[in-house]
Coordinates of C-alpha atoms and ligand atoms in Angstrom, one line a residue:
M1 CA 99.4 127.7 119.0
F2 CA 96.1 128.3 119.9
D3 CA 96.9 131.2 122.1
T4 CA 94.5 133.7 120.9
L5 CA 92.0 130.6 120.6
S6 CA 92.7 129.8 124.3
D7 CA 92.2 134.1 125.1
R8 CA 89.1 134.0 123.0
L9 CA 87.3 131.4 123.9
A10 CA 88.4 132.2 128.1
A11 CA 87.3 135.3 127.4
T12 CA 83.5 134.6 125.9
F13 CA 83.2 131.7 129.0
K14 CA 84.0 134.7 131.5
S15 CA 81.1 136.9 130.6
L16 CA 79.0 133.8 131.0
R17 CA 80.1 133.1 134.2
G18 CA 77.5 134.4 137.3
K19 CA 74.3 134.3 135.3
G20 CA 71.6 131.9 136.9
R21 CA 70.4 131.0 133.9
L22 CA 70.9 131.0 130.2
S23 CA 68.9 132.5 127.4
E24 CA 67.9 132.1 124.3
Q25 CA 69.8 135.2 123.3
D26 CA 72.5 134.7 125.7
I27 CA 74.1 131.5 124.0
D28 CA 73.5 133.1 120.5
A29 CA 75.4 136.6 121.9
T30 CA 78.1 133.4 122.8
C31 CA 78.2 131.2 120.2
R32 CA 79.0 134.5 118.1
E33 CA 81.9 134.9 120.0
I34 CA 82.4 131.5 119.5
R35 CA 82.4 131.7 116.0
I36 CA 84.7 134.6 116.0
A37 CA 87.3 133.2 117.8
L38 CA 87.0 130.1 115.5
L39 CA 87.7 131.9 112.8
E40 CA 90.2 134.5 113.9
A41 CA 92.2 130.9 114.8
D42 CA 91.5 130.4 110.9
V43 CA 89.6 127.0 111.2
A44 CA 87.9 126.6 108.3
L45 CA 84.4 128.0 107.6
P46 CA 82.4 125.5 107.4
A47 CA 83.6 123.4 109.8
V48 CA 82.7 127.0 112.5
R49 CA 79.4 126.2 111.0
Q50 CA 78.8 123.1 112.2
F51 CA 80.9 123.9 115.6
V52 CA 78.7 126.3 116.2
A53 CA 75.3 124.7 115.2
A54 CA 75.9 121.7 117.6
V55 CA 77.3 123.4 120.2
K56 CA 73.7 126.2 119.6
Q57 CA 71.7 123.3 119.8
R58 CA 73.2 121.6 122.9
S59 CA 73.2 124.4 125.1
L60 CA 69.4 125.3 123.8
G61 CA 68.5 121.8 124.8
A62 CA 71.1 121.4 127.3
E63 CA 69.2 120.1 131.1
V64 CA 69.3 122.0 134.0
S65 CA 72.1 120.8 136.7
Q66 CA 72.5 119.8 139.7
A67 CA 76.6 120.0 139.6
L68 CA 77.5 123.0 136.8
N69 CA 76.3 126.5 136.1
P70 CA 75.0 127.0 133.1
A71 CA 78.7 128.7 132.0
Q72 CA 80.2 125.5 132.9
Q73 CA 77.7 123.6 131.6
V74 CA 77.9 125.3 127.9
V75 CA 82.0 125.4 128.4
K76 CA 81.8 120.8 129.1
I77 CA 79.7 121.2 125.8
V78 CA 82.3 122.9 123.8
N79 CA 84.9 120.5 124.8
E80 CA 83.1 117.9 123.9
E81 CA 82.7 119.8 120.1
L82 CA 86.4 120.3 120.2
I83 CA 87.0 116.7 121.0
S84 CA 84.7 115.3 118.6
I85 CA 86.0 118.5 115.7
L86 CA 89.5 116.5 117.2
G87 CA 88.4 113.1 115.8
G88 CA 87.3 111.8 119.1
Q89 CA 89.1 108.8 120.1
T90 CA 93.0 108.6 119.9
R91 CA 93.6 106.8 117.1
R92 CA 96.4 104.3 117.1
I93 CA 98.4 102.6 114.4
R94 CA 96.9 99.3 113.0
F95 CA 100.0 97.1 113.0
A96 CA 99.5 94.3 110.7
K97 CA 99.4 91.0 111.1
R98 CA 102.1 89.4 109.5
P99 CA 104.8 92.2 109.8
P100 CA 105.9 94.0 108.4
T101 CA 104.2 97.1 108.9
V102 CA 104.7 99.5 106.7
I103 CA 103.8 103.6 107.0
M104 CA 104.0 105.4 104.4
L105 CA 105.0 109.3 104.8
A106 CA 103.4 111.7 101.7
G107 CA 102.4 115.4 102.1
L108 CA 103.8 118.3 100.1
Q109 CA 108.1 119.2 100.6
G110 CA 108.9 121.3 103.5
S111 CA 105.8 119.7 105.3
G112 CA 108.0 117.9 107.7
K113 CA 107.7 114.3 106.8
T114 CA 111.9 113.9 106.3
T115 CA 111.6 114.8 110.4
L116 CA 109.1 112.8 110.9
A117 CA 109.8 110.2 109.3
G118 CA 113.4 110.1 112.8
K119 CA 111.1 110.7 115.2
L120 CA 108.5 107.7 114.5
G121 CA 111.5 105.6 114.7
H122 CA 112.4 107.4 117.5
W123 CA 109.2 106.6 119.6
L124 CA 109.3 103.3 117.4
K125 CA 112.3 102.2 119.0
G126 CA 111.0 103.0 121.7
Q127 CA 107.4 100.5 122.0
G128 CA 109.3 98.3 121.6
H129 CA 109.3 97.6 117.5
S130 CA 112.0 97.4 115.1
P131 CA 111.8 99.8 112.9
L132 CA 113.5 100.8 109.2
L133 CA 113.6 104.2 108.0
V134 CA 113.1 104.4 103.4
A135 CA 114.6 106.3 101.1
A136 CA 112.0 107.0 98.5
D137 CA 112.1 110.9 98.0
L138 CA 114.5 110.4 95.9
Q139 CA 113.6 114.3 93.8
R140 CA 114.8 116.4 96.5
P141 CA 118.9 117.7 97.0
N142 CA 120.1 116.1 100.5
A143 CA 116.5 114.2 101.6
V144 CA 118.4 110.6 101.3
T145 CA 121.3 112.4 103.1
Q146 CA 119.5 114.1 105.8
L147 CA 116.9 111.2 105.9
Q148 CA 120.8 108.9 107.0
V149 CA 121.2 111.4 109.6
V150 CA 117.8 111.3 111.1
G151 CA 118.2 107.6 111.5
E152 CA 122.0 107.8 112.8
R153 CA 120.9 110.7 115.3
A154 CA 117.5 108.4 116.0
G155 CA 119.5 105.1 115.7
V156 CA 117.4 103.7 113.7
A157 CA 118.5 101.6 110.3
V158 CA 117.7 103.1 106.6
F159 CA 117.7 101.4 103.8
A160 CA 118.4 104.1 100.6
P161 CA 119.5 103.6 96.7
E162 CA 122.9 102.5 96.9
P163 CA 125.1 106.2 96.0
G164 CA 125.5 106.7 91.9
N165 CA 123.6 103.8 91.3
A166 CA 121.5 105.5 88.7
T167 CA 118.9 105.2 86.1
G168 CA 118.1 107.6 83.8
R169 CA 117.2 110.6 86.0
T170 CA 119.4 113.6 87.7
P171 CA 121.2 112.4 90.5
T172 CA 121.3 115.1 93.1
D173 CA 123.1 114.3 96.3
G174 CA 124.8 111.5 94.3
H175 CA 122.1 109.3 95.3
S176 CA 119.3 108.2 92.7
G177 CA 116.8 105.6 91.0
D178 CA 113.7 104.8 91.4
P179 CA 111.5 105.2 94.3
I180 CA 109.0 102.8 93.3
K181 CA 111.6 100.1 93.4
V182 CA 113.5 101.6 96.2
A183 CA 109.8 101.1 98.4
R184 CA 109.5 97.7 97.0
D185 CA 113.2 96.6 97.8
S186 CA 113.1 97.9 101.7
L187 CA 110.2 95.5 101.7
Q188 CA 112.5 92.3 101.3
H189 CA 115.1 93.5 103.3
A190 CA 112.8 94.4 106.1
R191 CA 112.1 90.7 105.8
D192 CA 115.3 89.5 105.7
K193 CA 116.6 91.7 108.5
M194 CA 113.7 91.2 110.7
Y195 CA 112.7 94.8 110.9
D196 CA 108.7 94.5 112.3
V197 CA 107.7 98.5 110.7
V198 CA 108.8 99.8 107.7
V199 CA 108.4 104.0 107.5
V200 CA 108.5 105.5 103.9
D201 CA 109.5 109.1 102.8
T202 CA 108.4 110.2 99.8
A203 CA 108.8 112.9 97.7
G204 CA 106.7 115.9 97.8
R205 CA 106.7 120.1 95.9
L206 CA 106.0 122.8 97.2
G207 CA 102.2 123.0 95.6
I208 CA 100.4 120.2 94.8
D209 CA 101.5 118.2 91.5
A210 CA 100.4 115.8 89.6
E211 CA 103.4 113.9 88.8
L212 CA 104.5 113.1 92.0
M213 CA 101.1 112.2 93.0
R214 CA 101.4 109.8 90.9
Q215 CA 104.7 109.2 91.8
A216 CA 103.3 108.4 95.4
A217 CA 100.6 106.3 94.3
D218 CA 102.6 104.1 92.5
I219 CA 105.0 103.7 95.1
R220 CA 101.2 103.1 97.9
D221 CA 99.9 100.3 95.5
A222 CA 103.4 99.0 95.6
V223 CA 104.6 98.3 99.0
G224 CA 100.8 98.8 99.9
P225 CA 100.7 100.2 103.6
D226 CA 98.5 99.4 106.2
E227 CA 99.0 103.3 107.6
I228 CA 99.4 106.5 105.0
L229 CA 100.1 108.9 106.8
F230 CA 99.5 112.5 105.9
V231 CA 101.7 115.7 107.2
V232 CA 100.8 118.6 107.1
D233 CA 102.5 121.8 108.5
A234 CA 100.5 123.6 110.7
M235 CA 101.5 126.2 109.8
I236 CA 100.2 126.9 106.6
G237 CA 97.3 128.0 107.3
Q238 CA 93.5 127.5 105.2
D239 CA 95.8 125.5 102.5
A240 CA 96.0 122.8 104.9
V241 CA 92.4 121.6 104.0
A242 CA 92.8 122.4 100.5
T243 CA 96.3 120.3 100.5
A244 CA 94.4 117.3 102.3
Q245 CA 92.2 116.6 100.3
A246 CA 94.2 117.4 97.3
F247 CA 95.8 114.0 98.4
L248 CA 92.6 112.7 99.8
D249 CA 91.6 112.6 96.2
G250 CA 95.2 111.7 94.4
V251 CA 96.4 109.3 97.4
G252 CA 94.5 108.6 99.8
F253 CA 95.5 108.8 103.3
D254 CA 94.5 107.0 107.1
G255 CA 95.9 109.3 108.9
V256 CA 97.1 113.1 110.3
V257 CA 100.2 113.8 111.7
L258 CA 100.7 117.8 112.5
T259 CA 103.7 119.3 112.5
K260 CA 105.0 122.8 113.9
L261 CA 102.8 122.8 115.9
D262 CA 105.5 124.4 118.8
G263 CA 104.7 127.3 115.7
D264 CA 102.8 131.1 116.8
A265 CA 100.8 130.3 113.7
R266 CA 97.0 130.6 114.2
G267 CA 96.8 127.1 114.2
G268 CA 93.0 126.3 113.3
A269 CA 93.4 125.2 109.6
A270 CA 95.2 122.3 110.7
L271 CA 92.5 121.7 113.4
S272 CA 90.0 121.4 110.2
V273 CA 92.3 118.3 108.4
A274 CA 90.5 115.9 110.6
Q275 CA 86.7 117.3 110.1
M276 CA 87.3 118.0 106.6
T277 CA 89.1 114.9 105.3
G278 CA 87.1 112.8 108.4
R279 CA 91.0 111.5 109.0
Q280 CA 92.1 111.7 112.5
V281 CA 95.6 113.1 114.1
M282 CA 97.6 110.8 114.9
F283 CA 100.5 111.8 115.9
A284 CA 101.9 115.9 116.6
S285 CA 105.0 116.7 116.3
N286 CA 106.3 120.4 117.5
G287 CA 110.5 120.6 117.5
E288 CA 113.0 119.9 115.4
K289 CA 113.9 117.8 118.6
L290 CA 113.6 113.7 118.0
D291 CA 111.4 113.5 121.1
D292 CA 109.1 116.5 120.8
F293 CA 106.8 114.3 119.4
D294 CA 103.5 112.1 120.6
V295 CA 101.0 110.4 119.9
F296 CA 97.5 113.2 119.4
H297 CA 94.6 112.7 121.9
P298 CA 92.1 115.2 120.7
D299 CA 91.2 115.3 124.1
R300 CA 94.3 117.1 125.8
M301 CA 94.3 118.9 122.8
A302 CA 90.8 119.8 123.3
S303 CA 91.9 120.8 127.4
R304 CA 95.0 122.9 126.0
I305 CA 92.5 125.1 124.2
L306 CA 90.1 125.7 127.2
G307 CA 93.4 126.4 129.2
Ligands
GDP1 P1 110.0 117.3 104.1 O1 109.9 118.3 102.7 O2 108.5 117.0 104.4 O3 111.1 116.0 104.5 O4 110.7 118.0 105.4 P2 111.1 117.8 106.9 O5 111.5 117.0 107.9 O6 112.7 118.4 105.7 O7 111.7 120.1 107.1 C1 111.4 121.1 107.2 C2 112.0 121.8 108.1 O8 111.1 121.8 109.5 C3 113.1 121.5 108.6 O9 113.9 122.1 108.7 C4 112.3 120.7 111.2 O10 113.8 120.5 111.2 C5 111.3 121.8 110.6 N1 110.4 120.6 110.8 C6 110.2 120.1 110.5 N2 109.1 119.3 111.7 C7 109.3 120.6 112.8 C8 108.4 120.5 113.8 O11 107.5 120.1 114.2 N3 108.8 121.9 114.5 C9 109.6 123.5 114.6 N4 110.3 124.0 115.2 N5 110.4 122.5 112.4 C10 110.2 121.5 112.1

């Protein structure tokens, strides 16, 4: 992902090389190229506008530097603006003063929440925590079983409703019941068994759905999460921003997790989510294996894009 964007930007900077001084026309032409590169990569238009305006203003006002030639100076400015659009500093999980820390996952179906729950559990374990994954997605057939499989693979405990514990909902994979009760009960279970981080997987639909949004908000109110993470598939293109906004309005979230960064889509929309929602990307997922996951570092991503 982002290969085309990297190539485009590299070509733009190449055309500046060897110039002793950049005229306003040079800077305008460069900004036009950067604008096209970002739009082609699917970055949302308002984010592109803001980005290009900042680069232009800073490039025009850039002091003559002894250390950097004008082309290098523009690259430095673009790098800093990229880091800024990606959220600036690395944002870490805020753990609760009194455990358990509750992390709730929200996002569309297929965005990668259940897979992420396993990865997050695995990662938390590696950090010396004792996580518990909670199956509060009782909507999607097999979601509970999938979380149990993922938990087993990660060596992380899973709290799930008893199979066949029907409370009026249609059983899907033998698990049924009230996801809000499951989420609430999981906290007591975590306290009893000394799990210090609870990761709550919630249901999502293929599109934004008022009932599901309400359910997620009810789960939120029942467990009082320390962190709500909005999980978004970087392959969904421009829909990422609208979806993020809908979840921000419907449930609210504290941080973003980008998934499927290993895909070959342009992915720029996902890069706009932080800027458009004011919430930082905290983790990135780039594959189906447990280890294909890491804390998101805006500076490293900017370096990767700039090649
Ligand atoms: P959920 O509906 O949000 O719980 O999504 P799932 O966790 O079931 O993921 C949907 C699909 O995406 C599954 O086939 C996962 O294996 C796949 N998936 C999840 N994360 C990634 C990722 O980072 N990269 C790739 N290539 N596939 C992923």
